[in-house]
PDB file of C-alpha atoms in Angstrom:
ATOM      1  CA  MET Y  81      10.052 -26.637 -23.442  1.00  0.00           C
ATOM      2  CA  SER Y  82       9.749 -26.145 -19.701  1.00  0.00           C
ATOM      3  CA  LYS Y  83      12.625 -26.781 -17.353  1.00  0.00           C
ATOM      4  CA  ALA Y  84      12.283 -28.403 -13.951  1.00  0.00           C
ATOM      5  CA  MET Y  85      12.992 -26.213 -10.942  1.00  0.00           C
ATOM      6  CA  THR Y  86      16.282 -26.786  -9.204  1.00  0.00           C
ATOM      7  CA  LEU Y  87      17.453 -26.035  -5.705  1.00  0.00           C
ATOM      8  CA  ASP Y  88      19.450 -23.080  -7.059  1.00  0.00           C
ATOM      9  CA  THR Y  89      16.370 -21.743  -8.845  1.00  0.00           C
ATOM     10  CA  LEU Y  90      14.359 -21.843  -5.628  1.00  0.00           C
ATOM     11  CA  LEU Y  91      17.168 -20.250  -3.619  1.00  0.00           C
ATOM     12  CA  ASN Y  92      17.502 -17.481  -6.216  1.00  0.00           C
ATOM     13  CA  ARG Y  93      13.754 -16.820  -6.038  1.00  0.00           C
ATOM     14  CA  ALA Y  94      13.932 -16.606  -2.241  1.00  0.00           C
ATOM     15  CA  ALA Y  95      16.877 -14.197  -2.443  1.00  0.00           C
ATOM     16  CA  ALA Y  96      15.061 -12.033  -5.013  1.00  0.00           C
ATOM     17  CA  LYS Y  97      11.972 -11.914  -2.782  1.00  0.00           C
ATOM     18  CA  GLU Y  98      14.125 -10.860   0.173  1.00  0.00           C
ATOM     19  CA  ARG Y  99      15.750  -8.065  -1.888  1.00  0.00           C
ATOM     20  CA  ALA Y 100      12.309  -6.878  -3.041  1.00  0.00           C
ATOM     21  CA  LYS Y 101      11.447  -6.006   0.573  1.00  0.00           C
ATOM     22  CA  ASP Y 102      13.628  -2.921   0.120  1.00  0.00           C
ATOM     23  CA  ASP Y 103      11.869  -1.785  -3.067  1.00  0.00           C
ATOM     24  CA  LYS Y 104      10.585   1.764  -3.099  1.00  0.00           C
ATOM     25  CA  LEU Y 105       7.981   3.418  -5.285  1.00  0.00           C
ATOM     26  CA  GLU Y 106       7.889   7.144  -5.961  1.00  0.00           C
ATOM     27  CA  ILE Y 107       4.453   8.522  -6.701  1.00  0.00           C
ATOM     28  CA  GLN Y 108       4.161  12.037  -8.012  1.00  0.00           C
ATOM     29  CA  LEU Y 109       1.372  13.826  -6.241  1.00  0.00           C
ATOM     30  CA  PRO Y 110      -1.431  14.938  -8.540  1.00  0.00           C
ATOM     31  CA  GLY Y 111      -0.918  18.550  -9.597  1.00  0.00           C
ATOM     32  CA  SER Y 112       2.524  18.736  -7.999  1.00  0.00           C
ATOM     33  CA  GLU Y 113       6.183  18.283  -8.838  1.00  0.00           C
ATOM     34  CA  ASN Y 114       6.704  16.554  -5.495  1.00  0.00           C
ATOM     35  CA  VAL Y 115       6.807  12.814  -4.959  1.00  0.00           C
ATOM     36  CA  LEU Y 116       6.018  10.661  -1.962  1.00  0.00           C
ATOM     37  CA  ILE Y 117       8.167   7.603  -1.394  1.00  0.00           C
ATOM     38  CA  PHE Y 118       6.416   4.344  -0.542  1.00  0.00           C
ATOM     39  CA  HIS Y 119       7.981   1.106   0.634  1.00  0.00           C
ATOM     40  CA  ARG Y 120       6.835  -2.462   0.061  1.00  0.00           C
ATOM     41  CA  LEU Y 121       4.559  -3.852   2.768  1.00  0.00           C
ATOM     42  CA  SER Y 122       4.856  -7.313   4.272  1.00  0.00           C
ATOM     43  CA  ASP Y 123       2.634 -10.066   2.910  1.00  0.00           C
ATOM     44  CA  ALA Y 124       0.781 -10.120   6.239  1.00  0.00           C
ATOM     45  CA  LYS Y 125      -0.007  -6.391   6.025  1.00  0.00           C
ATOM     46  CA  ILE Y 126      -1.106  -6.707   2.400  1.00  0.00           C
ATOM     47  CA  LEU Y 127      -3.464  -9.565   3.294  1.00  0.00           C
ATOM     48  CA  GLU Y 128      -4.862  -7.542   6.210  1.00  0.00           C
ATOM     49  CA  ILE Y 129      -5.679  -4.719   3.779  1.00  0.00           C
ATOM     50  CA  VAL Y 130      -7.214  -7.129   1.258  1.00  0.00           C
ATOM     51  CA  ASP Y 131      -9.392  -8.490   4.083  1.00  0.00           C
ATOM     52  CA  GLN Y 132     -10.588  -4.940   4.792  1.00  0.00           C
ATOM     53  CA  ILE Y 133     -11.369  -4.411   1.112  1.00  0.00           C
ATOM     54  CA  ALA Y 134     -13.219  -7.718   0.869  1.00  0.00           C
ATOM     55  CA  SER Y 135     -15.209  -6.854   3.974  1.00  0.00           C
ATOM     56  CA  GLY Y 136     -16.237  -3.530   2.451  1.00  0.00           C
ATOM     57  CA  ALA Y 137     -17.115  -5.177  -0.874  1.00  0.00           C
ATOM     58  CA  LYS Y 138     -19.183  -7.826   0.883  1.00  0.00           C
ATOM     59  CA  ASP Y 139     -21.162  -5.119   2.658  1.00  0.00           C
ATOM     60  CA  ALA Y 140     -21.298  -3.025  -0.547  1.00  0.00           C
ATOM     61  CA  MET Y 141     -19.610  -0.238   1.379  1.00  0.00           C
ATOM     62  CA  LEU Y 142     -17.163   1.965  -0.486  1.00  0.00           C
ATOM     63  CA  THR Y 143     -16.304   3.600   2.823  1.00  0.00           C
ATOM     64  CA  GLY Y 144     -14.622   0.420   4.049  1.00  0.00           C
ATOM     65  CA  ALA Y 145     -12.641   0.040   0.842  1.00  0.00           C
ATOM     66  CA  MET Y 146     -11.464   3.669   1.032  1.00  0.00           C
ATOM     67  CA  GLU Y 147     -10.474   3.241   4.685  1.00  0.00           C
ATOM     68  CA  ALA Y 148      -8.412   0.213   3.654  1.00  0.00           C
ATOM     69  CA  THR Y 149      -6.816   2.331   0.914  1.00  0.00           C
ATOM     70  CA  ASP Y 150      -6.007   5.041   3.468  1.00  0.00           C
ATOM     71  CA  HIS Y 151      -4.420   2.450   5.766  1.00  0.00           C
ATOM     72  CA  MET Y 152      -2.316   1.120   2.907  1.00  0.00           C
ATOM     73  CA  ILE Y 153      -1.174   4.618   1.903  1.00  0.00           C
ATOM     74  CA  TYR Y 154      -0.317   5.389   5.527  1.00  0.00           C
ATOM     75  CA  ALA Y 155       1.423   2.068   6.252  1.00  0.00           C
ATOM     76  CA  SER Y 156       3.631   2.228   3.167  1.00  0.00           C
ATOM     77  CA  CYS Y 157       4.790   5.867   3.512  1.00  0.00           C
ATOM     78  CA  GLU Y 158       7.173   6.647   6.364  1.00  0.00           C
ATOM     79  CA  LEU Y 159       6.724  10.407   6.010  1.00  0.00           C
ATOM     80  CA  LEU Y 160       3.014  10.087   6.798  1.00  0.00           C
ATOM     81  CA  GLN Y 161       3.910   8.208   9.997  1.00  0.00           C
ATOM     82  CA  ASN Y 162       5.731  11.209  11.476  1.00  0.00           C
ATOM     83  CA  PRO Y 163       4.336  11.963  14.974  1.00  0.00           C
ATOM     84  CA  GLU Y 164       5.002  15.698  14.501  1.00  0.00           C
ATOM     85  CA  LEU Y 165       2.780  15.651  11.409  1.00  0.00           C
ATOM     86  CA  HIS Y 166       0.029  13.936  13.425  1.00  0.00           C
ATOM     87  CA  ALA Y 167       0.308  16.516  16.199  1.00  0.00           C
ATOM     88  CA  GLN Y 168       0.282  19.508  13.851  1.00  0.00           C
ATOM     89  CA  LEU Y 169      -2.733  18.169  11.968  1.00  0.00           C
ATOM     90  CA  GLY Y 170      -4.501  17.220  15.204  1.00  0.00           C
ATOM     91  CA  VAL Y 171      -5.568  13.774  14.040  1.00  0.00           C
ATOM     92  CA  ALA Y 172      -7.233  11.277  16.376  1.00  0.00           C
ATOM     93  CA  GLU Y 173      -5.828   8.198  14.653  1.00  0.00           C
ATOM     94  CA  PRO Y 174      -2.442   8.268  12.885  1.00  0.00           C
ATOM     95  CA  TRP Y 175      -3.833   7.113   9.509  1.00  0.00           C
ATOM     96  CA  ASP Y 176      -6.303  10.011   9.582  1.00  0.00           C
ATOM     97  CA  VAL Y 177      -3.478  12.113   8.110  1.00  0.00           C
ATOM     98  CA  VAL Y 178      -4.269  10.591   4.714  1.00  0.00           C
ATOM     99  CA  PRO Y 179      -7.778  12.076   4.261  1.00  0.00           C
ATOM    100  CA  LYS Y 180      -6.603  15.236   6.023  1.00  0.00           C
ATOM    101  CA  ILE Y 181      -3.930  15.823   3.348  1.00  0.00           C
ATOM    102  CA  PHE Y 182      -5.347  14.267   0.175  1.00  0.00           C
ATOM    103  CA  THR Y 183      -8.654  14.603  -1.639  1.00  0.00           C
ATOM    104  CA  LEU Y 184     -10.781  11.541  -2.310  1.00  0.00           C
ATOM    105  CA  ALA Y 185      -9.638  11.524  -5.948  1.00  0.00           C
ATOM    106  CA  GLU Y 186      -5.966  11.784  -4.926  1.00  0.00           C
ATOM    107  CA  ARG Y 187      -6.339   8.970  -2.404  1.00  0.00           C
ATOM    108  CA  ASN Y 188      -7.976   6.826  -5.068  1.00  0.00           C
ATOM    109  CA  GLU Y 189      -5.195   7.571  -7.577  1.00  0.00           C
ATOM    110  CA  ILE Y 190      -2.364   6.967  -5.094  1.00  0.00           C
ATOM    111  CA  GLY Y 191      -4.095   3.844  -3.797  1.00  0.00           C
ATOM    112  CA  GLY Y 192      -4.557   2.494  -7.322  1.00  0.00           C
ATOM    113  CA  LYS Y 193      -0.856   2.872  -8.052  1.00  0.00           C
ATOM    114  CA  LEU Y 194       0.045   1.198  -4.769  1.00  0.00           C
ATOM    115  CA  PHE Y 195      -2.456  -1.623  -5.349  1.00  0.00           C
ATOM    116  CA  ALA Y 196      -0.911  -2.362  -8.748  1.00  0.00           C
ATOM    117  CA  TRP Y 197       2.663  -2.173  -7.455  1.00  0.00           C
ATOM    118  CA  LEU Y 198       1.988  -4.413  -4.458  1.00  0.00           C
ATOM    119  CA  GLY Y 199      -0.165  -6.832  -6.440  1.00  0.00           C
ATOM    120  CA  VAL Y 200      -3.209  -6.070  -4.283  1.00  0.00           C
ATOM    121  CA  ASP Y 201      -5.451  -5.377  -7.269  1.00  0.00           C
ATOM    122  CA  ALA Y 202      -4.992  -8.941  -8.528  1.00  0.00           C
ATOM    123  CA  ILE Y 203      -5.561 -10.436  -5.071  1.00  0.00           C
ATOM    124  CA  ALA Y 204      -8.607  -8.256  -4.381  1.00  0.00           C
ATOM    125  CA  GLY Y 205     -10.055  -9.162  -7.783  1.00  0.00           C
ATOM    126  CA  ASP Y 206      -9.684 -12.851  -6.968  1.00  0.00           C
ATOM    127  CA  VAL Y 207     -11.415 -12.306  -3.617  1.00  0.00           C
ATOM    128  CA  LYS Y 208     -14.334 -10.417  -5.230  1.00  0.00           C
ATOM    129  CA  ASN Y 209     -14.776 -13.139  -7.847  1.00  0.00           C
ATOM    130  CA  ALA Y 210     -14.717 -15.981  -5.310  1.00  0.00           C
TER     131      ALA Y 210
END
């Protein structure tokens, strides 16, 4: 039997959501013992990325979806945002470090893990089916 929500239940949910902002995900790099640490993105940033994916899907362009994946990888990994890294790799745009470092297959694998963790795969699926 279902129970009605209470004020305490709602407050506990809000507190749990606030704590989740500090969640981290370690992803082992393909073919490596090393891991990259990713942090949870804001809802606004996640929706921005889903919009990019939907735009690419609408235009039947995998390029747009992969660019959105690169942006998500970049935005959720502080190490990739290091200005010294950008300078040493000579990238024009900061998020260009992602394709400069990782192969297409690696970006797809990392992105898939991030999508699942952030819940983007479910949201993007709903957008594609709408």
